[in-house]
Coordinates of C-alpha atoms (C1' of nucleotides) in Angstrom, one line a residue:
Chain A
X146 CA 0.2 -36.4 6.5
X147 CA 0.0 -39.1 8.9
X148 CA 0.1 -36.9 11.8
X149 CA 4.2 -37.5 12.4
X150 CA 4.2 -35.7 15.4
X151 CA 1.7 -33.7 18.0
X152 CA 1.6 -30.7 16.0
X153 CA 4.5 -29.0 14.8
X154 CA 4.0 -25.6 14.0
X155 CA 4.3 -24.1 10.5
X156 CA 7.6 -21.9 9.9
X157 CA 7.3 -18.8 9.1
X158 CA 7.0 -18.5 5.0
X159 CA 5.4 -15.4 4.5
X160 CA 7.4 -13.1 2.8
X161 CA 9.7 -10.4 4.8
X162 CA 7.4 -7.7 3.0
X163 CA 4.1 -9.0 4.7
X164 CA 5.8 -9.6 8.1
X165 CA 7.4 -6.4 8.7
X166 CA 3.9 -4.9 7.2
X167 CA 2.1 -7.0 9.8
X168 CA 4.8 -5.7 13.0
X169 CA 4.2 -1.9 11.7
X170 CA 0.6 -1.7 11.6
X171 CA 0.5 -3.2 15.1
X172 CA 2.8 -0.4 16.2
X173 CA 0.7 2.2 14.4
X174 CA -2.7 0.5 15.5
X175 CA -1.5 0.0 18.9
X176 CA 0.0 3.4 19.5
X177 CA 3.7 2.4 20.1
X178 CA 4.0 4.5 17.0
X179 CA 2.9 8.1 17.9
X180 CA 0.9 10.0 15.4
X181 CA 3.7 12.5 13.5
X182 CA 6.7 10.4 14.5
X183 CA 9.2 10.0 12.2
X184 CA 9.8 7.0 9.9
X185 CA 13.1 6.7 9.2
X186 CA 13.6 3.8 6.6
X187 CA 17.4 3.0 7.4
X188 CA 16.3 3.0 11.2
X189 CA 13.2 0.8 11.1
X190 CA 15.3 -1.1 8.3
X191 CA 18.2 -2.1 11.0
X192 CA 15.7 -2.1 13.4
X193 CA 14.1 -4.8 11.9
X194 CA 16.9 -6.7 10.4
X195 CA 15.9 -6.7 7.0
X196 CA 17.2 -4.3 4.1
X197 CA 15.2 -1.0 3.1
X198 CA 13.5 -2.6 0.0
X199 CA 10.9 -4.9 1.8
X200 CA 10.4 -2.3 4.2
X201 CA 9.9 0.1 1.7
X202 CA 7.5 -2.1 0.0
X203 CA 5.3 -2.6 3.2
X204 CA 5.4 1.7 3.9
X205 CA 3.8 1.6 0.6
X206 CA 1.0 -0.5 1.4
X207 CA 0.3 1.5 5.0
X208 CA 0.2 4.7 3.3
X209 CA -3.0 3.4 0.3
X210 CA -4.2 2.1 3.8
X211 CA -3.5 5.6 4.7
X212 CA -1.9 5.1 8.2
X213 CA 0.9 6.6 7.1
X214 CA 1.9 9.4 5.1
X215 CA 4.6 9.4 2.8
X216 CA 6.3 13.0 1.6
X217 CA 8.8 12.2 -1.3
X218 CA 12.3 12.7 -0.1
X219 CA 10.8 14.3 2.9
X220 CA 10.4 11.3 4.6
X221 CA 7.1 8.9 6.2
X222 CA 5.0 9.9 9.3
X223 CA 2.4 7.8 11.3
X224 CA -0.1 9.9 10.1
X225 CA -2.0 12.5 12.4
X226 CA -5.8 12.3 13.8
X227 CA -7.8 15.1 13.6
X228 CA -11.1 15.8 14.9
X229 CA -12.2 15.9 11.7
X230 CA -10.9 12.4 10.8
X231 CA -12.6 10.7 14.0
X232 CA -15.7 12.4 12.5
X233 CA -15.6 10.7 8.8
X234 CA -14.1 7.7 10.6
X235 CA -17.1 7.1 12.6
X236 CA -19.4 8.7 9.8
X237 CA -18.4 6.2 7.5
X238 CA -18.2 3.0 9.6
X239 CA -21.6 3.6 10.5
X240 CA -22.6 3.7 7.0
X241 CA -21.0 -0.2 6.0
X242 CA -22.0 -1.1 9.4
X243 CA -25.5 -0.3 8.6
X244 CA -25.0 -1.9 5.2
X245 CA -24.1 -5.5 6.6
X246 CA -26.9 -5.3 9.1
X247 CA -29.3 -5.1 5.8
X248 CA -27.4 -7.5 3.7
X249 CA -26.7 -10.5 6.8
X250 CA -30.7 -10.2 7.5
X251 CA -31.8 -10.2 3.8
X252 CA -30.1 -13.1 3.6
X253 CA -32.0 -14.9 6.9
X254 CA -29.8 -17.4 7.8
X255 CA -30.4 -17.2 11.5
X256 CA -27.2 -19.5 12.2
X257 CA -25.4 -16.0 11.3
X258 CA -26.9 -13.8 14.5
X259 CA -26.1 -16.8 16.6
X260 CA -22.5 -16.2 15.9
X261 CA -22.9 -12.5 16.9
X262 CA -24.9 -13.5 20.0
X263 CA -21.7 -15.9 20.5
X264 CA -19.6 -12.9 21.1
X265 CA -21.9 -11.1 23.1
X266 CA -22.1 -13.8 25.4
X267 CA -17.9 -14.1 25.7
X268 CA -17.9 -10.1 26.0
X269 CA -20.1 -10.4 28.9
X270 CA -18.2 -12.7 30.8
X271 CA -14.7 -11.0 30.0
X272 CA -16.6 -7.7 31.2
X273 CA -17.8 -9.8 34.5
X274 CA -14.3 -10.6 34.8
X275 CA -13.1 -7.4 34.8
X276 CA -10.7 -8.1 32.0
X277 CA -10.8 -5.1 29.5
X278 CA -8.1 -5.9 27.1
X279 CA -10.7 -9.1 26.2
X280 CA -13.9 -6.8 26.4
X281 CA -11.9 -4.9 23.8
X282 CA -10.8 -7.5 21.7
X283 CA -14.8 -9.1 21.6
X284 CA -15.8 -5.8 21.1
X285 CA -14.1 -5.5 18.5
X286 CA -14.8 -8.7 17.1
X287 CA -18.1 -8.3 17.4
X288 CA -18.2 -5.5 15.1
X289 CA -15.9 -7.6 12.5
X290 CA -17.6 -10.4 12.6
X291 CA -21.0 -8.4 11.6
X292 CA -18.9 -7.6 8.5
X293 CA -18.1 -11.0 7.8
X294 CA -21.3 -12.4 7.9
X295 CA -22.4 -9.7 5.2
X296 CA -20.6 -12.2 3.0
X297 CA -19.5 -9.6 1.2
X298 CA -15.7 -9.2 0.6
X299 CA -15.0 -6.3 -1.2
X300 CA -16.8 -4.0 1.9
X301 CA -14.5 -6.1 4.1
X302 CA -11.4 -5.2 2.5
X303 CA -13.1 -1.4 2.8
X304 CA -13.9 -2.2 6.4
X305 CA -10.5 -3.5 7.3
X306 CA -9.0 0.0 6.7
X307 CA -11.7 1.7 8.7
X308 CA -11.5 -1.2 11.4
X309 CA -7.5 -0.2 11.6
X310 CA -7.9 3.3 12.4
X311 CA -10.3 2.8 14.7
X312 CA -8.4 0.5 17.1
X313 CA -5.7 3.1 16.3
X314 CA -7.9 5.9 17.9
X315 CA -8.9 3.7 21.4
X316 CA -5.3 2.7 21.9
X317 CA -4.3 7.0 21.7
X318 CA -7.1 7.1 23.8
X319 CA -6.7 3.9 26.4
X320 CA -10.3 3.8 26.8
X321 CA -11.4 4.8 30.3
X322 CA -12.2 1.4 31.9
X323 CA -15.6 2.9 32.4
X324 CA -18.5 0.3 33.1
X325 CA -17.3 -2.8 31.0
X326 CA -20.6 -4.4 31.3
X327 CA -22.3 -1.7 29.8
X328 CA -20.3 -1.9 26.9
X329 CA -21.5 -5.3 26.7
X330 CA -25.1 -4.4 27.2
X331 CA -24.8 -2.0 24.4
X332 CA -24.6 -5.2 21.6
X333 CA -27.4 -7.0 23.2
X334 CA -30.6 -4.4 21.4
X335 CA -28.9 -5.2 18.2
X336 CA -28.3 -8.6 18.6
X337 CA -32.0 -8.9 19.4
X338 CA -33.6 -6.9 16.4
X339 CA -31.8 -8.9 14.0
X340 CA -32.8 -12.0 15.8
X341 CA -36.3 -10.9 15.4
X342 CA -35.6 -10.2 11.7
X343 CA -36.8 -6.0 12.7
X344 CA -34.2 -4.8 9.7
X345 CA -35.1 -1.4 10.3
X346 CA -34.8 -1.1 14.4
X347 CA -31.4 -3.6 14.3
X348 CA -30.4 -0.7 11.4
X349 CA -31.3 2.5 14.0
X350 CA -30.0 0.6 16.6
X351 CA -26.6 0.2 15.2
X352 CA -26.3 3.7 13.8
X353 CA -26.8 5.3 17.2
X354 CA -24.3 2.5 18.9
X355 CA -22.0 3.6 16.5
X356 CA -22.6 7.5 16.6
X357 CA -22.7 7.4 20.4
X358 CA -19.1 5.9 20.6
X359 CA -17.9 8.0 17.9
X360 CA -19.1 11.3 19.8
X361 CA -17.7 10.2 22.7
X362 CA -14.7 9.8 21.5
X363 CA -14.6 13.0 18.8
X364 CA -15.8 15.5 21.8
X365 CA -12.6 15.0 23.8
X366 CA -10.4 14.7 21.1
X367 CA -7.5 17.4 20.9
X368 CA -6.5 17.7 17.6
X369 CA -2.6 16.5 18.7
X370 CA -3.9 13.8 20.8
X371 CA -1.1 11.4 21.4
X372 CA 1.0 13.0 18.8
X373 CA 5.0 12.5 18.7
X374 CA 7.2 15.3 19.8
X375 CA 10.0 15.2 17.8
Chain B
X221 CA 8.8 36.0 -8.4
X222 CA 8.4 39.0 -10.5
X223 CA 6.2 36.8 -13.9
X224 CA 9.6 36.6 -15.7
X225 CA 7.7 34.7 -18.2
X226 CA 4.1 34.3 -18.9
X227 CA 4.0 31.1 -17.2
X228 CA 6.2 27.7 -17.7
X229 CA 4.5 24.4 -16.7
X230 CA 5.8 22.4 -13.7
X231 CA 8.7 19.7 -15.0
X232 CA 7.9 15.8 -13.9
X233 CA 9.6 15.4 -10.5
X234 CA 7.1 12.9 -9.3
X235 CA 8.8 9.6 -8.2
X236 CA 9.3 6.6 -10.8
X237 CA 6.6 4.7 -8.5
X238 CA 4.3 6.9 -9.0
X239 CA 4.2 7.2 -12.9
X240 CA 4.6 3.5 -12.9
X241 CA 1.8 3.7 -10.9
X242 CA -0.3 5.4 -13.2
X243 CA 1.0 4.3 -16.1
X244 CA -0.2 0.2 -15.1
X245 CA -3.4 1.8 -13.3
X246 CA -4.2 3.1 -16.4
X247 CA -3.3 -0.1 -18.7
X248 CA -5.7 -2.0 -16.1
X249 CA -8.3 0.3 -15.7
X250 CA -8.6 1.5 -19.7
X251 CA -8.8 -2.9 -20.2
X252 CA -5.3 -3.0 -22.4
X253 CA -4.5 -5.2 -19.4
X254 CA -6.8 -8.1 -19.4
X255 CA -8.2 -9.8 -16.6
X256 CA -6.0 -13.1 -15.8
X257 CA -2.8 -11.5 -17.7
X258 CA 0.9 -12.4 -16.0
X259 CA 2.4 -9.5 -15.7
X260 CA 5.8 -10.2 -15.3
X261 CA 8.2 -8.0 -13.4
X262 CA 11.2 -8.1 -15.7
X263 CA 9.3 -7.8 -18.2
X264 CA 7.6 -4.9 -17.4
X265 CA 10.5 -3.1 -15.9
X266 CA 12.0 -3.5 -19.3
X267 CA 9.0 -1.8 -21.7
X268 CA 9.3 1.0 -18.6
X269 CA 12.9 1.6 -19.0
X270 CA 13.0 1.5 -14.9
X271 CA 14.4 -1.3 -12.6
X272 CA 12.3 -3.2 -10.5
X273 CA 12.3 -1.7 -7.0
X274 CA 9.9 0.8 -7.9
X275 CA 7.9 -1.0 -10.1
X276 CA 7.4 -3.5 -7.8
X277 CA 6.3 -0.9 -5.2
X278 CA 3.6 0.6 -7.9
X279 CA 2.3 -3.4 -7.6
X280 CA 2.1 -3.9 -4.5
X281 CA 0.0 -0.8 -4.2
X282 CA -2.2 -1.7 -7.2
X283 CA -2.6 -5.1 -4.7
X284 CA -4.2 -3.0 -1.9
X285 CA -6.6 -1.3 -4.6
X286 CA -7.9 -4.7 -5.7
X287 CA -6.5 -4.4 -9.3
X288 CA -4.0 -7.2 -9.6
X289 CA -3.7 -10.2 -7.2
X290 CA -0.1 -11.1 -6.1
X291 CA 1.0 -14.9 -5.5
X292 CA 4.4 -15.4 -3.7
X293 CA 6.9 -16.6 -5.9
X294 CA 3.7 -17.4 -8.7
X295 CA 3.9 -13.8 -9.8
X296 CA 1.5 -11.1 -10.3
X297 CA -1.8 -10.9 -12.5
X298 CA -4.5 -8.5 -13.5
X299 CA -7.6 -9.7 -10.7
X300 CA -10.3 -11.6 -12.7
X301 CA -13.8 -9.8 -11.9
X302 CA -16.8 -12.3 -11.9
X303 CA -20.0 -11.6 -11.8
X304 CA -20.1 -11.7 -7.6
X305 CA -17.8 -9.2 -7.9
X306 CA -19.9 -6.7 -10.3
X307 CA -22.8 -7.5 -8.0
X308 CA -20.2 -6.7 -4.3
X309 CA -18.8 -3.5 -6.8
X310 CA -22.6 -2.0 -8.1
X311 CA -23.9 -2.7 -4.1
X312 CA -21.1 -1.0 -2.2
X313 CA -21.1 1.7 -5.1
X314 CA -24.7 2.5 -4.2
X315 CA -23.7 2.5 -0.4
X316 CA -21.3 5.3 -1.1
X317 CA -23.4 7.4 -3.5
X318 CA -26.0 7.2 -0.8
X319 CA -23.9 8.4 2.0
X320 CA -22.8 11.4 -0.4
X321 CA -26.0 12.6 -1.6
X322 CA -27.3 12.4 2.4
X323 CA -24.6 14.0 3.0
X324 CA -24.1 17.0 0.4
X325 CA -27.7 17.5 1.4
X326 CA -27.2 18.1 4.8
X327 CA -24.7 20.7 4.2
X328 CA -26.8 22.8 2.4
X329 CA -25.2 24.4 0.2
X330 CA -26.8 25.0 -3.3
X331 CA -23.7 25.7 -5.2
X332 CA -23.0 22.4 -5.2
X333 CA -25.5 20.9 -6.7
X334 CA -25.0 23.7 -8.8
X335 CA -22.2 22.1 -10.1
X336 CA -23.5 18.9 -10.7
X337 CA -26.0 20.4 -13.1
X338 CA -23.0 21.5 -15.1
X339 CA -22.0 18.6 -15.2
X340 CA -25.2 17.3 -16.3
X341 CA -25.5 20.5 -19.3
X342 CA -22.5 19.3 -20.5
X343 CA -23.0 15.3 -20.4
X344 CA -26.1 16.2 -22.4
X345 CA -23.8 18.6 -25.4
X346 CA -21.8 15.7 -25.7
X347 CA -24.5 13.2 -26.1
X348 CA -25.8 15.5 -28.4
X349 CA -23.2 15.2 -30.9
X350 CA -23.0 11.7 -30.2
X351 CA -19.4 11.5 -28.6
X352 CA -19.7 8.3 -26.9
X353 CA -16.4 8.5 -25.2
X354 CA -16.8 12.6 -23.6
X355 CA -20.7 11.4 -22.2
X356 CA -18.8 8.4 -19.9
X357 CA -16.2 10.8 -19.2
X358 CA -18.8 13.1 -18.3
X359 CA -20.6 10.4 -16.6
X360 CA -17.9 9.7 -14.3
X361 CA -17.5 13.2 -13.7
X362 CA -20.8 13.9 -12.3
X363 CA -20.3 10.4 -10.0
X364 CA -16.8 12.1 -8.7
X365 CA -18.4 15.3 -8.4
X366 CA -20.8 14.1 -6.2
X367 CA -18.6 12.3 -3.6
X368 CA -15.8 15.1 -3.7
X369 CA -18.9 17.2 -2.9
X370 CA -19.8 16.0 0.1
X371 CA -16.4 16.6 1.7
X372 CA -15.6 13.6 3.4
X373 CA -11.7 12.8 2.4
X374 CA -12.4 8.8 3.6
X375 CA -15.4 8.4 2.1
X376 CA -13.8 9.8 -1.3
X377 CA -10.6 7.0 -1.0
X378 CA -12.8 4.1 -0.6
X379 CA -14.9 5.5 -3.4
X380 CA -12.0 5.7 -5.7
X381 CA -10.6 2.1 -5.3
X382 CA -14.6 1.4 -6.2
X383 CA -14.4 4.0 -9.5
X384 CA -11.5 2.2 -10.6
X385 CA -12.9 -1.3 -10.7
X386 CA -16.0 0.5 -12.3
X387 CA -14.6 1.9 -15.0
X388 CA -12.6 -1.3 -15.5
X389 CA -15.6 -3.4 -16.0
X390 CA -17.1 -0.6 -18.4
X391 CA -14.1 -0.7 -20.4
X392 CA -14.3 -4.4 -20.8
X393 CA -17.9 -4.0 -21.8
X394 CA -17.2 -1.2 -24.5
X395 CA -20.7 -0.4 -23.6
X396 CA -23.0 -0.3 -26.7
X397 CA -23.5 3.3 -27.5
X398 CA -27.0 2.7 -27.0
X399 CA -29.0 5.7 -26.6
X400 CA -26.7 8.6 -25.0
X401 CA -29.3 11.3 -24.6
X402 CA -30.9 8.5 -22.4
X403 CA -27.7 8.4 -20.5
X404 CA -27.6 11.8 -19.8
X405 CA -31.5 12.3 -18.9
X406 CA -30.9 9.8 -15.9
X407 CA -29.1 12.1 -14.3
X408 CA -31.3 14.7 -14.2
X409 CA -34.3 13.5 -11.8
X410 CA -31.6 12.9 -9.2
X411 CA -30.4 16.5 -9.5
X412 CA -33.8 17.9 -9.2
X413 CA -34.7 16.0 -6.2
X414 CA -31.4 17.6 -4.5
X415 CA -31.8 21.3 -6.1
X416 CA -35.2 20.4 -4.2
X417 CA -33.7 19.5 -0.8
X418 CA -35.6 16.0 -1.2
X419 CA -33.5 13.9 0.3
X420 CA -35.5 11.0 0.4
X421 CA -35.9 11.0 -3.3
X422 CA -32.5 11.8 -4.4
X423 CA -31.3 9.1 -2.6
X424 CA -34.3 6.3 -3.5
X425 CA -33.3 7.7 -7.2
X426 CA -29.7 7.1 -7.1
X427 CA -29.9 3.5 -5.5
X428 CA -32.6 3.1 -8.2
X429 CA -30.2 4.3 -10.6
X430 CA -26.9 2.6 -9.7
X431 CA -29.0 -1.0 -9.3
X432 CA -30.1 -0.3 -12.7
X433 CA -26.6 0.0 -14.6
X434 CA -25.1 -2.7 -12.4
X435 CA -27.9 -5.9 -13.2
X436 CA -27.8 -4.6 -16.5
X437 CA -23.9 -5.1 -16.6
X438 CA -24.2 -8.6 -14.0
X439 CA -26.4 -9.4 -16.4
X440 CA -24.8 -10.5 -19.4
X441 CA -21.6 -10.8 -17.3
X442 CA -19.8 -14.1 -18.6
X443 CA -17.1 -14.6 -15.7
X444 CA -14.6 -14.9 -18.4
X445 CA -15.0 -11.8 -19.8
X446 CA -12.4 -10.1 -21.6
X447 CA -10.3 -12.4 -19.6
X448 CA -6.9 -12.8 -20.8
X449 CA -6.0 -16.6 -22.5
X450 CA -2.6 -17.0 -21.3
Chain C
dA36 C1' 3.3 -46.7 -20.3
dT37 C1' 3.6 -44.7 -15.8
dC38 C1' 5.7 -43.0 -11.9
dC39 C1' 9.2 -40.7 -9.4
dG40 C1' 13.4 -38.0 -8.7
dT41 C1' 16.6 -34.5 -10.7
dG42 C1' 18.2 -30.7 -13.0
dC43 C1' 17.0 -26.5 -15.3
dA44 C1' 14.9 -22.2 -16.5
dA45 C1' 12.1 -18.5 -15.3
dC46 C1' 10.5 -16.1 -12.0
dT47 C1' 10.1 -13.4 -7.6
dG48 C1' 12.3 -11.9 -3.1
dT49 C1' 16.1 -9.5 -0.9
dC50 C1' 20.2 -7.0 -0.5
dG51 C1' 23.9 -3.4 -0.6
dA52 C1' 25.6 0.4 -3.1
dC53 C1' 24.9 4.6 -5.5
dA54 C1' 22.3 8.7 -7.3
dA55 C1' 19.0 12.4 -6.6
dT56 C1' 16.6 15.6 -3.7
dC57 C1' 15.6 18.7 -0.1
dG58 C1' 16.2 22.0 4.1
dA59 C1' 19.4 24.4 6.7
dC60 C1' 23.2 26.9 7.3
dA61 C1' 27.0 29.7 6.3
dG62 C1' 29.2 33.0 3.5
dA63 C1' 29.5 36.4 -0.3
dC64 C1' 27.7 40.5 -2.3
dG65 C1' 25.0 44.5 -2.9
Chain D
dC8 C1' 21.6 44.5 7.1
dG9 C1' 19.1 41.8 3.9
dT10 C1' 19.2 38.8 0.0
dC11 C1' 21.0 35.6 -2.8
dT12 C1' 24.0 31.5 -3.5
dG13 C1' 26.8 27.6 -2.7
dT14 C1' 27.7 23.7 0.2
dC15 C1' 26.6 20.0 3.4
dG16 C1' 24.3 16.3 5.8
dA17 C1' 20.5 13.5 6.1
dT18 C1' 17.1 10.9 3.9
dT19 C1' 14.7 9.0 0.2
dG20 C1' 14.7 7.1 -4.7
dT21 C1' 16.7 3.9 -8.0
dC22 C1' 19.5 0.4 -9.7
dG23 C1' 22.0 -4.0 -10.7
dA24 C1' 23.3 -8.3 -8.7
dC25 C1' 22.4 -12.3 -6.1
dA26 C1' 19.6 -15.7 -3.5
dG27 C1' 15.5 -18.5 -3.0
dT28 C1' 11.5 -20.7 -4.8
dT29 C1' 8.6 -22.9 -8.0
dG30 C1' 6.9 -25.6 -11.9
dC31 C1' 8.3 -28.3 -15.7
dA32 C1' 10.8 -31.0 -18.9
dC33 C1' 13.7 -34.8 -19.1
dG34 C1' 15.3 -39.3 -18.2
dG35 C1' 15.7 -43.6 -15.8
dA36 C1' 13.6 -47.3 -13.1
dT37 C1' 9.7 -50.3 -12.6

DNA sequence: ATCCGTGCAACTGTCGACAATCGACAGACG
DNA sequence: CGTCTGTCGATTGTCGACAGTTGCACGGAT
């Protein structure tokens, strides 16, 4: 390709399946879907434009991911958060968390922590600038990105669906803009342990970042938090 | 209900999808399916005597559990497992069995581990009168046990799409019965460390004894194996 | 002989229609 | 009045048919 023109942008080719999956789990993850509404298929269907099989094909997929939950011939529900749920959600993220911390640093390529130091230094300014939606997002990347560099694809895959219901949590909760740069702050200890190769301190570090959030969230946590009506 | 009868057994009413479901799960899982094999829709639908709306649903789900890799339009096949992938599968296994026993631990509560020592008397009858295929039953069991034990309803998902893809590789192995009282007696340092409350030990024993089985399978992994020549 | 279009066959992707199932409600019966 | 039973509406489950895409074999031009 000669480069015919500026850039023309690729059409979409994805099947229907993967996009409706794709506009779904945003809904779910970003709380436009309440936990315990109703999923009608004909509705979301017409909705949607597309015909019930696709769609069908995509509720299967969120429900292994387990972000919905599917009763036969009862019908599908944006499943509910419990208290108990933040708990192993946290619990567990801390664990592969902790795992990629151990498995980026045993391999000791320090072009890897730069990347994370990257995103700490982006989070800081988005937090100087007072924008929240992009402390979130680097936040959040952050966090991702520390998976990535594990190099290690099957916990990814594991992580994604933790990731998910996570982000689904903050957006029931819209996060308090409480002090943005201390959110930032938070990543820098880390950050500089695993600079400094200190496996075990980058480890602690991480597990109390992660349990701190996770209390924080848990201990306010009504067990119909955001949760549809109907 | 007044026991009209003694008792009658449930009937099937579970959906098509799901039996499809297990039926394929199974056919990967158990190695009839090799690695790298087409499986073609219509095809399948056909030996199923069902159509293919739900068997396509059962694939898509067996997608999200890492068991057969979908291409657009290319079809579907049985995912090929290499030897990164033993070494990604054994690791994040280890992770999990960790988080368990740390965590079965901190609940305290010895019936449990009672039960995994029943699961350990019995793994050692069966190896006893040499039934090669009851002691990996029984081995699974006691891995199951363990993580069901600990209570954590995430934790035990994740750890099931990683059982699966273990017993896969197992059953493409057909593990030489070596010595199955050996198999059995493994088991029983990590139980005493936990009837014992030593945390510590029980979990440095089952890392030790999950690394073990899994270099021993990477090993002699060719990436081939058991792969499918079509 | 090689290269390039063209049609074909084998799939997968999508759709609309029909069947099966369940909960609720109303009505019959004791 | 309570219990059981039949019916109804809504929703999911399943099916067969059709549309779209891809790779490949075939044939012609160079």
């Amino acid at each position: 390709m000669k480069n015919p023109q500026a850039t023309l942008n690729h059409i979409e080719t994805r099947s229907l399946r993967e996009r409706v999956l794709d506009v779904l789990r945003d809904a779910i993850i970003s709380g436009d879907f309440k936990p315990g509404q109703m999923l009608v298929e004909t509705e979301l269907a017409n909705m949607l434009g597309v015909s019930r099989a696709p769609l069908r094909e995509a509720l299967q997929i969120l429900s292994t991911e387990g972000l919905v939950e599917i009763v036969p011939y009862h019908g599908t529900t944006v499943r509910r958060l419990t208290k108990a749920d933040i708990e192993e959600l946290y619990s567990l993220r801390s664990v592969l968390e902790t795992f990629a911390v151990r498995r980026v640093l045993e391999q000791g390529i320090a072009q890897h922590v730069a990347e994370l130091r990257r995103c700490y230094e982006e989070m800081l300014a988005a937090a100087e600038a007072g924008d929240l939606k992009q402390v979130n997002h680097l936040d959040r990347d952050f966090h991702d990105t520390l998976i990535e560099l594990s190099g290690h694809s099957l916990l990814l895959t594991s992580w994604n669906v933790v990731s998910m219901r996570v982000r689904q949590v903050m957006a029931l909760l819209n996060r308090r803009n409480s002090n943005l740069k201390q959110i930032a702050y938070n990543h820098l200890p880390i950050i500089e342990a695993m600079e400094a190769s200190d496996v075990e301190t980058a480890v602690l570090l991480i597990q109390k970042h992660v349990a701190a959030s996770g209390e924080l969230i848990a201990e306010g946590w009504e067990d119909n938090q955001g949760q549809s009506d109907t």
